[in-house]
PDB file of C-alpha atoms in Angstrom:
ATOM      1  CA  MET U  23     101.452  -6.720 -55.181  1.00  0.00           C
ATOM      2  CA  ASP U  24     100.771  -4.177 -57.904  1.00  0.00           C
ATOM      3  CA  ALA U  25     103.092  -4.299 -61.278  1.00  0.00           C
ATOM      4  CA  LEU U  26     105.451  -1.704 -60.150  1.00  0.00           C
ATOM      5  CA  SER U  27     106.284  -3.211 -56.716  1.00  0.00           C
ATOM      6  CA  GLN U  28     106.790  -6.172 -58.803  1.00  0.00           C
ATOM      7  CA  ILE U  29     109.296  -4.662 -61.349  1.00  0.00           C
ATOM      8  CA  PHE U  30     111.199  -2.106 -59.333  1.00  0.00           C
ATOM      9  CA  THR U  31     112.956  -2.154 -55.865  1.00  0.00           C
ATOM     10  CA  ARG U  32     111.869   1.414 -54.895  1.00  0.00           C
ATOM     11  CA  PRO U  33     108.469   3.094 -54.603  1.00  0.00           C
ATOM     12  CA  LYS U  34     107.622   5.555 -57.099  1.00  0.00           C
ATOM     13  CA  PRO U  35     109.924   4.559 -59.623  1.00  0.00           C
ATOM     14  CA  ILE U  36     111.839   6.978 -62.338  1.00  0.00           C
ATOM     15  CA  ILE U  37     112.268   5.245 -65.732  1.00  0.00           C
ATOM     16  CA  GLY U  38     114.636   6.928 -68.143  1.00  0.00           C
ATOM     17  CA  MET U  39     114.113   6.676 -71.830  1.00  0.00           C
ATOM     18  CA  VAL U  40     116.603   5.169 -74.032  1.00  0.00           C
ATOM     19  CA  HIS U  41     115.552   6.794 -77.539  1.00  0.00           C
ATOM     20  CA  LEU U  42     117.071   4.519 -80.304  1.00  0.00           C
ATOM     21  CA  PRO U  43     118.073   5.975 -83.819  1.00  0.00           C
ATOM     22  CA  ALA U  44     115.679   5.629 -86.634  1.00  0.00           C
ATOM     23  CA  SER U  45     115.110   2.160 -87.682  1.00  0.00           C
ATOM     24  CA  PRO U  46     115.843   0.613 -91.331  1.00  0.00           C
ATOM     25  CA  GLY U  47     113.428   1.957 -93.882  1.00  0.00           C
ATOM     26  CA  GLN U  48     112.425   4.989 -91.908  1.00  0.00           C
ATOM     27  CA  PRO U  49     112.983   8.648 -93.298  1.00  0.00           C
ATOM     28  CA  ARG U  50     115.846   9.431 -90.612  1.00  0.00           C
ATOM     29  CA  HIS U  51     117.591   6.086 -90.740  1.00  0.00           C
ATOM     30  CA  ASP U  52     121.437   6.368 -91.672  1.00  0.00           C
ATOM     31  CA  SER U  53     123.906   3.954 -92.730  1.00  0.00           C
ATOM     32  CA  ARG U  54     126.199   3.833 -89.860  1.00  0.00           C
ATOM     33  CA  PRO U  55     127.567   0.565 -88.984  1.00  0.00           C
ATOM     34  CA  PHE U  56     125.399  -1.430 -86.525  1.00  0.00           C
ATOM     35  CA  ALA U  57     128.412  -1.420 -83.923  1.00  0.00           C
ATOM     36  CA  ALA U  58     128.066   2.437 -84.135  1.00  0.00           C
ATOM     37  CA  VAL U  59     124.529   2.609 -83.280  1.00  0.00           C
ATOM     38  CA  VAL U  60     124.947   0.211 -80.431  1.00  0.00           C
ATOM     39  CA  GLN U  61     127.954   2.196 -78.858  1.00  0.00           C
ATOM     40  CA  ASP U  62     125.577   5.487 -79.121  1.00  0.00           C
ATOM     41  CA  VAL U  63     122.696   3.624 -77.360  1.00  0.00           C
ATOM     42  CA  GLN U  64     125.247   1.814 -74.652  1.00  0.00           C
ATOM     43  CA  ARG U  65     126.606   5.585 -73.745  1.00  0.00           C
ATOM     44  CA  ASP U  66     122.803   6.577 -72.908  1.00  0.00           C
ATOM     45  CA  VAL U  67     122.063   3.218 -71.085  1.00  0.00           C
ATOM     46  CA  ASP U  68     125.346   3.730 -68.955  1.00  0.00           C
ATOM     47  CA  ALA U  69     124.734   7.268 -68.524  1.00  0.00           C
ATOM     48  CA  LEU U  70     121.068   6.631 -67.040  1.00  0.00           C
ATOM     49  CA  GLN U  71     122.451   3.820 -64.860  1.00  0.00           C
ATOM     50  CA  ALA U  72     125.162   6.016 -63.687  1.00  0.00           C
ATOM     51  CA  GLY U  73     122.741   8.506 -62.277  1.00  0.00           C
ATOM     52  CA  GLY U  74     120.799   6.290 -60.457  1.00  0.00           C
ATOM     53  CA  ILE U  75     117.540   5.474 -62.451  1.00  0.00           C
ATOM     54  CA  ASP U  76     115.312   3.031 -61.282  1.00  0.00           C
ATOM     55  CA  GLY U  77     114.475   1.392 -64.875  1.00  0.00           C
ATOM     56  CA  VAL U  78     114.914   2.309 -68.576  1.00  0.00           C
ATOM     57  CA  MET U  79     112.665   2.011 -71.410  1.00  0.00           C
ATOM     58  CA  TYR U  80     113.786   1.549 -75.287  1.00  0.00           C
ATOM     59  CA  CYS U  81     111.873   3.134 -77.778  1.00  0.00           C
ATOM     60  CA  ASN U  82     112.107   4.064 -81.717  1.00  0.00           C
ATOM     61  CA  GLU U  83     111.419   7.699 -80.949  1.00  0.00           C
ATOM     62  CA  ALA U  84     113.446   8.692 -84.088  1.00  0.00           C
ATOM     63  CA  ASP U  85     110.947   6.867 -86.343  1.00  0.00           C
ATOM     64  CA  LEU U  86     109.137   9.845 -87.434  1.00  0.00           C
ATOM     65  CA  PRO U  87     106.329  10.251 -88.629  1.00  0.00           C
ATOM     66  CA  TYR U  88     105.036   7.510 -86.275  1.00  0.00           C
ATOM     67  CA  ALA U  89     102.987   4.494 -87.606  1.00  0.00           C
ATOM     68  CA  THR U  90     100.097   2.672 -86.053  1.00  0.00           C
ATOM     69  CA  SER U  91     101.460  -0.400 -87.609  1.00  0.00           C
ATOM     70  CA  VAL U  92     105.085  -0.993 -88.744  1.00  0.00           C
ATOM     71  CA  GLY U  93     106.948  -3.387 -90.629  1.00  0.00           C
ATOM     72  CA  PRO U  94     108.918  -6.293 -89.400  1.00  0.00           C
ATOM     73  CA  GLU U  95     112.210  -4.275 -89.777  1.00  0.00           C
ATOM     74  CA  VAL U  96     111.425  -2.174 -86.821  1.00  0.00           C
ATOM     75  CA  PRO U  97     111.029  -4.563 -83.870  1.00  0.00           C
ATOM     76  CA  ALA U  98     113.859  -6.704 -85.481  1.00  0.00           C
ATOM     77  CA  TYR U  99     116.105  -3.763 -85.551  1.00  0.00           C
ATOM     78  CA  MET U 100     114.915  -2.827 -81.955  1.00  0.00           C
ATOM     79  CA  ALA U 101     115.224  -6.270 -80.614  1.00  0.00           C
ATOM     80  CA  ALA U 102     119.206  -6.553 -82.074  1.00  0.00           C
ATOM     81  CA  ILE U 103     120.143  -3.236 -80.171  1.00  0.00           C
ATOM     82  CA  ILE U 104     118.305  -4.027 -77.117  1.00  0.00           C
ATOM     83  CA  VAL U 105     120.157  -7.748 -76.765  1.00  0.00           C
ATOM     84  CA  ALA U 106     123.578  -5.802 -77.515  1.00  0.00           C
ATOM     85  CA  THR U 107     123.056  -3.543 -74.691  1.00  0.00           C
ATOM     86  CA  ARG U 108     120.897  -5.334 -71.747  1.00  0.00           C
ATOM     87  CA  ASN U 109     123.933  -7.550 -70.630  1.00  0.00           C
ATOM     88  CA  ASP U 110     125.216  -4.840 -68.327  1.00  0.00           C
ATOM     89  CA  LEU U 111     121.695  -3.562 -67.248  1.00  0.00           C
ATOM     90  CA  SER U 112     121.338  -3.780 -63.449  1.00  0.00           C
ATOM     91  CA  VAL U 113     117.610  -2.335 -63.748  1.00  0.00           C
ATOM     92  CA  PRO U 114     114.862  -3.647 -65.176  1.00  0.00           C
ATOM     93  CA  PHE U 115     113.889  -2.306 -68.691  1.00  0.00           C
ATOM     94  CA  GLY U 116     110.619  -1.912 -70.958  1.00  0.00           C
ATOM     95  CA  VAL U 117     110.109  -1.493 -74.508  1.00  0.00           C
ATOM     96  CA  ASN U 118     107.639   0.760 -76.929  1.00  0.00           C
ATOM     97  CA  VAL U 119     107.491   0.716 -80.730  1.00  0.00           C
ATOM     98  CA  LEU U 120     105.714   3.489 -81.395  1.00  0.00           C
ATOM     99  CA  TRP U 121     102.594   2.814 -81.866  1.00  0.00           C
ATOM    100  CA  ASP U 122     102.076  -0.815 -82.632  1.00  0.00           C
ATOM    101  CA  PRO U 123     101.281  -2.836 -79.498  1.00  0.00           C
ATOM    102  CA  PHE U 124     101.846  -6.118 -81.352  1.00  0.00           C
ATOM    103  CA  ALA U 125     105.352  -5.211 -82.377  1.00  0.00           C
ATOM    104  CA  SER U 126     105.986  -4.141 -78.588  1.00  0.00           C
ATOM    105  CA  LEU U 127     105.003  -7.456 -77.363  1.00  0.00           C
ATOM    106  CA  ALA U 128     107.388  -9.164 -79.835  1.00  0.00           C
ATOM    107  CA  VAL U 129     110.099  -7.258 -79.110  1.00  0.00           C
ATOM    108  CA  ALA U 130     109.358  -7.757 -75.305  1.00  0.00           C
ATOM    109  CA  ALA U 131     109.121 -11.571 -76.056  1.00  0.00           C
ATOM    110  CA  ALA U 132     112.494 -11.746 -77.964  1.00  0.00           C
ATOM    111  CA  THR U 133     114.452  -9.710 -75.344  1.00  0.00           C
ATOM    112  CA  GLY U 134     112.972 -10.274 -71.932  1.00  0.00           C
ATOM    113  CA  ALA U 135     111.203  -6.800 -71.011  1.00  0.00           C
ATOM    114  CA  ALA U 136     109.455  -6.667 -67.967  1.00  0.00           C
ATOM    115  CA  TRP U 137     106.803  -4.228 -69.614  1.00  0.00           C
ATOM    116  CA  VAL U 138     105.384  -2.531 -72.662  1.00  0.00           C
ATOM    117  CA  ARG U 139     104.119   0.857 -72.918  1.00  0.00           C
ATOM    118  CA  GLU U 140     101.325   1.455 -75.716  1.00  0.00           C
ATOM    119  CA  VAL U 141      97.888   2.949 -76.164  1.00  0.00           C
ATOM    120  CA  LEU U 142      95.361  -0.352 -75.201  1.00  0.00           C
ATOM    121  CA  THR U 143      91.974   1.000 -75.075  1.00  0.00           C
ATOM    122  CA  GLY U 144      90.240   3.518 -76.344  1.00  0.00           C
ATOM    123  CA  VAL U 145      89.778   5.511 -79.979  1.00  0.00           C
ATOM    124  CA  TYR U 146      91.661   8.546 -80.744  1.00  0.00           C
ATOM    125  CA  ASP U 147      91.986  11.069 -83.015  1.00  0.00           C
ATOM    126  CA  THR U 148      95.548  11.405 -83.752  1.00  0.00           C
ATOM    127  CA  ASP U 149      98.527  13.035 -85.853  1.00  0.00           C
ATOM    128  CA  MET U 150      98.924   9.608 -87.191  1.00  0.00           C
ATOM    129  CA  GLY U 151      95.292   8.809 -87.948  1.00  0.00           C
ATOM    130  CA  VAL U 152      92.584   7.011 -86.218  1.00  0.00           C
ATOM    131  CA  LEU U 153      93.999   4.910 -83.433  1.00  0.00           C
ATOM    132  CA  ALA U 154      91.543   2.051 -82.065  1.00  0.00           C
ATOM    133  CA  PRO U 155      93.462  -0.449 -80.701  1.00  0.00           C
ATOM    134  CA  ASP U 156      92.202  -4.041 -80.288  1.00  0.00           C
ATOM    135  CA  SER U 157      92.556  -4.779 -76.672  1.00  0.00           C
ATOM    136  CA  ALA U 158      91.343  -8.356 -76.886  1.00  0.00           C
ATOM    137  CA  ALA U 159      93.547  -9.217 -79.683  1.00  0.00           C
ATOM    138  CA  ILE U 160      96.506  -7.450 -77.654  1.00  0.00           C
ATOM    139  CA  PHE U 161      96.025  -9.421 -74.065  1.00  0.00           C
ATOM    140  CA  ALA U 162      95.589 -12.586 -76.492  1.00  0.00           C
ATOM    141  CA  CYS U 163      98.802 -11.980 -78.078  1.00  0.00           C
ATOM    142  CA  ARG U 164     100.928 -11.486 -74.715  1.00  0.00           C
ATOM    143  CA  ASP U 165      99.389 -14.934 -73.769  1.00  0.00           C
ATOM    144  CA  ARG U 166     100.158 -16.483 -77.193  1.00  0.00           C
ATOM    145  CA  LEU U 167     103.818 -15.136 -76.779  1.00  0.00           C
ATOM    146  CA  GLY U 168     104.131 -16.733 -73.348  1.00  0.00           C
ATOM    147  CA  ILE U 169     105.023 -13.428 -71.672  1.00  0.00           C
ATOM    148  CA  ARG U 170     101.788 -12.755 -69.531  1.00  0.00           C
ATOM    149  CA  ASP U 171     104.376 -11.665 -66.656  1.00  0.00           C
ATOM    150  CA  CYS U 172     105.264  -8.807 -69.023  1.00  0.00           C
ATOM    151  CA  ALA U 173     103.089  -5.813 -67.626  1.00  0.00           C
ATOM    152  CA  LEU U 174     100.998  -3.796 -69.964  1.00  0.00           C
ATOM    153  CA  PHE U 175     101.459  -0.030 -69.097  1.00  0.00           C
ATOM    154  CA  ALA U 176      98.676   1.727 -70.936  1.00  0.00           C
ATOM    155  CA  ASN U 177      98.685   5.483 -72.238  1.00  0.00           C
ATOM    156  CA  VAL U 178      95.041   6.649 -71.387  1.00  0.00           C
ATOM    157  CA  ALA U 179      96.181  10.264 -72.413  1.00  0.00           C
ATOM    158  CA  PRO U 180      98.573   9.775 -75.453  1.00  0.00           C
ATOM    159  CA  GLU U 181     100.562  12.232 -77.194  1.00  0.00           C
ATOM    160  CA  PHE U 182      99.506  13.701 -80.488  1.00  0.00           C
ATOM    161  CA  ALA U 183      95.656  12.536 -79.779  1.00  0.00           C
ATOM    162  CA  ARG U 184      92.223  13.296 -78.684  1.00  0.00           C
ATOM    163  CA  SER U 185      89.463  10.903 -77.613  1.00  0.00           C
ATOM    164  CA  LEU U 186      86.842  10.200 -79.861  1.00  0.00           C
ATOM    165  CA  SER U 187      84.538   8.802 -77.012  1.00  0.00           C
ATOM    166  CA  GLY U 188      84.024  12.032 -75.058  1.00  0.00           C
ATOM    167  CA  ARG U 189      84.857   9.998 -72.209  1.00  0.00           C
ATOM    168  CA  ASP U 190      86.789  11.921 -69.579  1.00  0.00           C
ATOM    169  CA  VAL U 191      90.577  10.711 -68.509  1.00  0.00           C
ATOM    170  CA  ALA U 192      88.916   9.260 -65.431  1.00  0.00           C
ATOM    171  CA  ALA U 193      86.410   7.011 -67.263  1.00  0.00           C
ATOM    172  CA  ARG U 194      89.193   5.916 -69.573  1.00  0.00           C
ATOM    173  CA  ALA U 195      91.393   5.045 -66.649  1.00  0.00           C
ATOM    174  CA  ARG U 196      88.698   3.013 -64.991  1.00  0.00           C
ATOM    175  CA  GLY U 197      88.071   1.036 -68.273  1.00  0.00           C
ATOM    176  CA  ALA U 198      91.711   0.377 -68.785  1.00  0.00           C
ATOM    177  CA  ALA U 199      92.057  -0.742 -65.056  1.00  0.00           C
ATOM    178  CA  TYR U 200      88.999  -3.155 -65.273  1.00  0.00           C
ATOM    179  CA  PHE U 201      90.640  -4.717 -68.493  1.00  0.00           C
ATOM    180  CA  GLY U 202      93.427  -5.491 -66.733  1.00  0.00           C
ATOM    181  CA  CYS U 203      95.924  -2.933 -67.491  1.00  0.00           C
ATOM    182  CA  ASP U 204      98.915  -2.938 -65.097  1.00  0.00           C
ATOM    183  CA  ALA U 205      99.867   0.625 -65.058  1.00  0.00           C
ATOM    184  CA  LEU U 206      98.174   4.031 -66.549  1.00  0.00           C
ATOM    185  CA  LEU U 207     100.059   6.812 -67.791  1.00  0.00           C
ATOM    186  CA  ILE U 208      99.219  10.260 -68.315  1.00  0.00           C
ATOM    187  CA  SER U 209     100.798  12.435 -71.246  1.00  0.00           C
ATOM    188  CA  GLY U 210     101.052  15.851 -72.270  1.00  0.00           C
ATOM    189  CA  PRO U 211     100.228  16.731 -75.984  1.00  0.00           C
ATOM    190  CA  MET U 212     103.706  15.752 -77.431  1.00  0.00           C
ATOM    191  CA  ALA U 213     107.142  14.258 -76.145  1.00  0.00           C
ATOM    192  CA  GLY U 214     108.910  16.560 -73.748  1.00  0.00           C
ATOM    193  CA  VAL U 215     105.734  18.603 -72.903  1.00  0.00           C
ATOM    194  CA  ALA U 216     104.170  18.444 -69.413  1.00  0.00           C
ATOM    195  CA  PHE U 217     101.012  16.455 -68.544  1.00  0.00           C
ATOM    196  CA  ASP U 218      98.050  18.094 -67.395  1.00  0.00           C
ATOM    197  CA  LEU U 219      98.279  17.606 -63.406  1.00  0.00           C
ATOM    198  CA  ALA U 220      94.315  17.817 -63.363  1.00  0.00           C
ATOM    199  CA  GLU U 221      94.378  14.741 -65.436  1.00  0.00           C
ATOM    200  CA  LEU U 222      96.773  12.882 -63.561  1.00  0.00           C
ATOM    201  CA  ARG U 223      94.811  13.504 -60.251  1.00  0.00           C
ATOM    202  CA  SER U 224      91.521  12.628 -61.728  1.00  0.00           C
ATOM    203  CA  ALA U 225      93.025   9.057 -62.983  1.00  0.00           C
ATOM    204  CA  ARG U 226      94.555   8.757 -59.590  1.00  0.00           C
ATOM    205  CA  ASP U 227      91.373   9.449 -57.817  1.00  0.00           C
ATOM    206  CA  ALA U 228      89.596   7.093 -60.411  1.00  0.00           C
ATOM    207  CA  VAL U 229      91.621   4.238 -60.025  1.00  0.00           C
ATOM    208  CA  ARG U 230      93.290   3.553 -56.412  1.00  0.00           C
ATOM    209  CA  ASP U 231      94.317  -0.067 -57.339  1.00  0.00           C
ATOM    210  CA  VAL U 232      96.387   0.411 -60.281  1.00  0.00           C
ATOM    211  CA  PRO U 233      99.641   2.574 -60.514  1.00  0.00           C
ATOM    212  CA  VAL U 234      99.381   6.087 -62.288  1.00  0.00           C
ATOM    213  CA  LEU U 235     102.585   7.330 -63.946  1.00  0.00           C
ATOM    214  CA  ALA U 236     103.496  10.750 -65.453  1.00  0.00           C
ATOM    215  CA  ASN U 237     104.439  10.027 -68.950  1.00  0.00           C
ATOM    216  CA  THR U 238     105.931  13.169 -70.318  1.00  0.00           C
ATOM    217  CA  GLY U 239     107.374  16.492 -69.541  1.00  0.00           C
ATOM    218  CA  VAL U 240     108.734  15.612 -66.107  1.00  0.00           C
ATOM    219  CA  THR U 241     111.757  17.754 -64.934  1.00  0.00           C
ATOM    220  CA  GLU U 242     114.094  18.199 -62.148  1.00  0.00           C
ATOM    221  CA  GLU U 243     111.757  21.258 -61.188  1.00  0.00           C
ATOM    222  CA  ASN U 244     108.384  19.612 -61.244  1.00  0.00           C
ATOM    223  CA  ILE U 245     109.475  16.093 -60.121  1.00  0.00           C
ATOM    224  CA  GLU U 246     108.491  16.594 -56.589  1.00  0.00           C
ATOM    225  CA  GLU U 247     105.062  17.847 -57.008  1.00  0.00           C
ATOM    226  CA  THR U 248     104.614  14.775 -59.878  1.00  0.00           C
ATOM    227  CA  LEU U 249     105.480  12.381 -57.458  1.00  0.00           C
ATOM    228  CA  ARG U 250     103.030  14.066 -54.858  1.00  0.00           C
ATOM    229  CA  TYR U 251     100.205  12.505 -56.920  1.00  0.00           C
ATOM    230  CA  ALA U 252     101.925   9.986 -59.513  1.00  0.00           C
ATOM    231  CA  ASP U 253     103.225   6.596 -58.615  1.00  0.00           C
ATOM    232  CA  GLY U 254     106.140   7.184 -60.971  1.00  0.00           C
ATOM    233  CA  ALA U 255     107.337   9.037 -63.835  1.00  0.00           C
ATOM    234  CA  ILE U 256     108.992   8.105 -67.379  1.00  0.00           C
ATOM    235  CA  VAL U 257     111.468  11.005 -68.502  1.00  0.00           C
ATOM    236  CA  GLY U 258     113.180  11.326 -71.390  1.00  0.00           C
ATOM    237  CA  SER U 259     113.703  14.745 -72.851  1.00  0.00           C
ATOM    238  CA  SER U 260     114.756  16.692 -69.737  1.00  0.00           C
ATOM    239  CA  LEU U 261     117.403  13.976 -69.208  1.00  0.00           C
ATOM    240  CA  LYS U 262     119.201  14.919 -72.754  1.00  0.00           C
ATOM    241  CA  VAL U 263     121.793  17.484 -73.156  1.00  0.00           C
ATOM    242  CA  ASP U 264     120.285  20.961 -73.259  1.00  0.00           C
ATOM    243  CA  GLY U 265     116.864  19.116 -72.494  1.00  0.00           C
ATOM    244  CA  ASN U 266     116.704  18.160 -76.325  1.00  0.00           C
ATOM    245  CA  VAL U 267     115.009  14.873 -77.072  1.00  0.00           C
ATOM    246  CA  TRP U 268     117.509  14.038 -80.040  1.00  0.00           C
ATOM    247  CA  ASN U 269     120.590  14.567 -77.888  1.00  0.00           C
ATOM    248  CA  PRO U 270     122.587  12.132 -76.199  1.00  0.00           C
ATOM    249  CA  VAL U 271     121.687  11.563 -72.154  1.00  0.00           C
ATOM    250  CA  ASP U 272     123.352  13.908 -69.897  1.00  0.00           C
ATOM    251  CA  PRO U 273     124.485  12.259 -66.754  1.00  0.00           C
ATOM    252  CA  ALA U 274     124.494  15.512 -64.524  1.00  0.00           C
ATOM    253  CA  ARG U 275     120.949  15.874 -65.330  1.00  0.00           C
ATOM    254  CA  VAL U 276     120.163  12.280 -64.450  1.00  0.00           C
ATOM    255  CA  ARG U 277     121.769  12.721 -61.168  1.00  0.00           C
ATOM    256  CA  GLY U 278     119.912  15.830 -60.750  1.00  0.00           C
ATOM    257  CA  LEU U 279     116.310  14.587 -61.267  1.00  0.00           C
ATOM    258  CA  VAL U 280     117.051  11.120 -59.512  1.00  0.00           C
ATOM    259  CA  ALA U 281     118.251  13.232 -56.045  1.00  0.00           C
ATOM    260  CA  ALA U 282     115.206  15.428 -56.630  1.00  0.00           C
ATOM    261  CA  ALA U 283     113.066  12.312 -56.764  1.00  0.00           C
ATOM    262  CA  ALA U 284     114.822  10.672 -53.838  1.00  0.00           C
ATOM    263  CA  THR U 285     114.068  13.984 -51.661  1.00  0.00           C
ATOM    264  CA  ALA U 286     110.391  13.783 -52.628  1.00  0.00           C
ATOM    265  CA  ARG U 287     110.115  10.170 -51.766  1.00  0.00           C
ATOM    266  CA  GLY U 288     111.860  10.560 -48.505  1.00  0.00           C
ATOM    267  CA  ASN U 289     114.891   8.785 -49.536  1.00  0.00           C
ATOM    268  CA  PRO U 290     118.381   9.764 -49.993  1.00  0.00           C
ATOM    269  CA  PRO U 291     119.678   9.644 -53.455  1.00  0.00           C
ATOM    270  CA  PRO U 292     120.940   6.056 -54.616  1.00  0.00           C
ATOM    271  CA  ARG U 293     124.470   5.713 -55.016  1.00  0.00           C
ATOM    272  CA  ALA U 294     125.444   5.975 -58.833  1.00  0.00           C
ATOM    273  CA  SER U 295     126.361   2.507 -60.540  1.00  0.00           C
ATOM    274  CA  GLY U 296     129.658   4.165 -62.168  1.00  0.00           C
ATOM    275  CA  LEU U 297     131.423   6.957 -63.616  1.00  0.00           C
ATOM    276  CA  VAL U 298     130.246   8.352 -66.996  1.00  0.00           C
ATOM    277  CA  ALA U 299     131.702  11.631 -68.426  1.00  0.00           C
ATOM    278  CA  PRO U 300     129.043  14.179 -69.125  1.00  0.00           C
ATOM    279  CA  ALA U 301     127.587  13.804 -72.743  1.00  0.00           C
ATOM    280  CA  SER U 302     128.371  17.232 -73.437  1.00  0.00           C
ATOM    281  CA  GLU U 303     132.205  15.970 -73.218  1.00  0.00           C
ATOM    282  CA  ALA U 304     132.163  12.953 -74.940  1.00  0.00           C
ATOM    283  CA  ARG U 305     130.476  14.257 -77.940  1.00  0.00           C
TER     284      ARG U 305
END
């Protein structure tokens, strides 16, 4: 049984992003009370669940510019927010600390996340500098933390990045699968920008026994074509008010995309888990 089947109750799951406000010490961090931060994050979590999403993923999206190694305050802040908002979750959740796999694993160990999303293999020229993850150390860290059941979602076509190896995405996908990554992600050039369908198909053809997910730029309009080739999708920007990554989650957009995904999967839309006022009205 692959990782997606173990984590999610439906095939080809749709994972909604919970973009956290900037962490302490980061340029965009503000001095709002922690309770106000939790309230905003809870609103997004509730909106995603009400729309019928299959899972959520917490991410420090606002920590711009991103770092390849973060300080301890970042995972501590993320873990505190997750613990404060996870109690009402009826779907599984994952975590992503951009772009530090060890910090992601630490948050997963502290919160009980079902997966982490990171760049786990390869060498990339990125807008954050050279990204060269130590795969052996990452896998060993997961074991040392006692969270071997936490799935590793490997971004083999990461945002803001170009592979320095010259190996195409199919070769990178095969390598990540051979190392034991549990799912492979195909991204576009940046958050909210669509992935390259040819790359997704190439990875899917190269690796048949590990799930391949679309990681950026998924919308209600392209979800049917996406799920024709992908084993699932991670969605952020298109679920926000006006499609803006920095806005609150819009429950109407969540419902629309989930319904379109259900049609693509040949299933009726899942019943909403609750009623949440549209984010545009709640602001």
